[in-house]
Amino acid sequence: MGPDDADVAVIEFFDYQCIYCMRVTPVVESVMNQSKDVKFFFKEFPIFAGSKPVSAMGAATGLHVYQNFGAEAYRKYHNNLMAVAHTFMTSQRKFELSDFNTVVDKSGFNSTFSDREKNRYENVISGNMQ
């Protein structure tokens, strides 16, 4: 997000189940609103995918939202998911896939995609992890 000719790029690698990522999301959003001459890149980096299914599903769905609905829709999805996941984590409640699906639905998106899309998202995520 941001101008293609920006002199500065901010690249954030994150996981939707990382408490530090959740805490920094409002800060990044504030910087984005104040820095119109900066390009921001968000890289799904689901380090907790092995133990928290929402980690992997959140990353794949984020790529799906970006590809099908664009950058502003992705921004909405990303910020909504981080905020809700943070609320769950700070209240000591486990954030389940059913909770995730509710957030996605209320954000106006879906987490349903084809096997071809799933493979493409897995390849992108694998590249990010490398």
Coordinates of C-alpha atoms in Angstrom, one line a residue:
M1 CA 0.0 0.0 0.0
G2 CA 1.3 3.4 -0.8
P3 CA 2.8 5.2 -3.9
D4 CA 4.8 3.1 -6.4
D5 CA 7.4 5.8 -6.5
A6 CA 8.0 6.0 -2.7
D7 CA 11.5 6.6 -1.5
V8 CA 10.9 4.5 1.6
A9 CA 9.5 1.0 1.9
V10 CA 8.4 -0.7 5.1
I11 CA 8.1 -4.4 5.0
E12 CA 6.3 -6.2 7.8
F13 CA 6.5 -9.9 8.3
F14 CA 3.7 -11.0 10.7
D15 CA 1.6 -13.8 12.0
Y16 CA -2.1 -13.4 12.9
Q17 CA -1.4 -15.3 16.1
C18 CA 1.6 -13.3 17.3
I19 CA 0.9 -11.1 20.2
Y20 CA 3.7 -8.7 19.2
C21 CA 2.3 -8.4 15.7
M22 CA -1.1 -7.7 17.2
R23 CA 0.3 -5.0 19.4
V24 CA 2.1 -3.2 16.6
T25 CA -0.8 -3.2 14.2
P26 CA -2.4 0.1 15.5
V27 CA 1.1 1.7 15.4
V28 CA 1.7 0.6 11.8
E29 CA -1.8 1.9 10.9
S30 CA -1.1 5.2 12.5
V31 CA 2.2 5.5 10.5
M32 CA 0.4 4.6 7.3
N33 CA -2.1 7.4 7.9
Q34 CA 0.7 9.9 8.5
S35 CA 3.2 8.8 5.9
K36 CA 1.6 9.2 2.5
D37 CA 5.1 9.0 0.8
V38 CA 5.9 5.5 2.2
K39 CA 5.1 2.1 0.5
F40 CA 4.1 -0.6 2.9
F41 CA 4.4 -4.3 2.2
F42 CA 2.7 -6.9 4.4
K43 CA 4.2 -10.4 4.2
E44 CA 2.3 -13.3 5.8
F45 CA 4.7 -15.2 7.9
P46 CA 2.6 -17.8 9.8
I47 CA 5.2 -19.1 12.3
F48 CA 2.5 -20.6 14.5
A49 CA 0.8 -22.5 11.8
G50 CA 1.9 -25.9 13.2
S51 CA 0.1 -25.3 16.5
K52 CA -2.6 -22.7 15.7
P53 CA -4.7 -23.4 12.6
V54 CA -5.8 -19.7 12.5
S55 CA -2.2 -18.7 11.8
A56 CA -2.1 -20.5 8.4
M57 CA -5.8 -19.9 7.5
G58 CA -5.5 -16.2 8.3
A59 CA -2.4 -15.9 6.1
A60 CA -4.0 -17.7 3.1
T61 CA -7.3 -15.8 3.5
G62 CA -5.3 -12.5 3.6
L63 CA -3.7 -13.3 0.3
H64 CA -7.1 -14.3 -1.1
V65 CA -8.7 -11.0 0.1
Y66 CA -5.8 -9.0 -1.4
Q67 CA -5.9 -10.8 -4.8
N68 CA -9.7 -10.7 -5.1
F69 CA -10.7 -7.4 -3.5
G70 CA -7.5 -5.2 -3.5
A71 CA -5.3 -3.4 -1.0
E72 CA -7.9 -1.4 0.9
A73 CA -10.0 -4.5 1.5
Y74 CA -6.9 -6.3 2.6
R75 CA -6.1 -3.5 5.0
K76 CA -9.6 -3.8 6.5
Y77 CA -9.3 -7.6 6.8
H78 CA -5.9 -7.4 8.4
N79 CA -6.7 -4.7 10.9
N80 CA -10.0 -6.4 11.9
L81 CA -8.4 -9.8 12.3
M82 CA -5.5 -8.5 14.4
A83 CA -7.8 -6.5 16.6
V84 CA -10.1 -9.4 17.4
A85 CA -7.3 -11.9 17.8
H86 CA -5.7 -9.5 20.2
T87 CA -8.9 -9.2 22.2
F88 CA -9.0 -13.0 22.5
M89 CA -5.4 -13.3 23.5
T90 CA -5.5 -10.6 26.1
S91 CA -8.6 -12.2 27.6
Q92 CA -6.9 -15.6 27.8
R93 CA -9.4 -17.1 25.3
K94 CA -8.3 -19.4 22.5
F95 CA -9.0 -18.0 19.1
E96 CA -10.5 -20.9 17.2
L97 CA -11.3 -21.4 13.4
S98 CA -15.0 -20.7 14.1
D99 CA -14.0 -17.4 15.7
F100 CA -11.8 -16.6 12.7
N101 CA -14.6 -17.4 10.3
T102 CA -17.0 -15.1 12.2
V103 CA -14.4 -12.2 11.9
V104 CA -14.0 -12.9 8.2
D105 CA -17.7 -13.0 7.5
K106 CA -18.3 -9.8 9.5
S107 CA -15.6 -8.1 7.6
G108 CA -17.5 -8.9 4.4
F109 CA -15.2 -11.6 3.0
N110 CA -15.0 -15.3 2.9
S111 CA -12.2 -17.9 3.5
T112 CA -13.4 -20.3 0.8
F113 CA -11.1 -20.7 -2.2
S114 CA -10.2 -23.3 -4.8
D115 CA -7.4 -25.9 -4.5
R116 CA -5.6 -24.0 -7.2
E117 CA -5.8 -20.8 -5.2
K118 CA -4.8 -22.6 -2.0
N119 CA -1.7 -24.0 -3.8
R120 CA -0.8 -20.5 -5.0
Y121 CA -1.2 -19.0 -1.5
E122 CA 0.9 -21.8 0.0
N123 CA 3.7 -21.1 -2.5
V124 CA 3.6 -17.4 -1.6
I125 CA 3.7 -18.2 2.1
S126 CA 6.5 -20.7 1.6
G127 CA 8.5 -18.0 -0.2
N128 CA 7.9 -15.6 2.6
M129 CA 9.1 -18.1 5.1
Q130 CA 12.3 -18.7 3.2

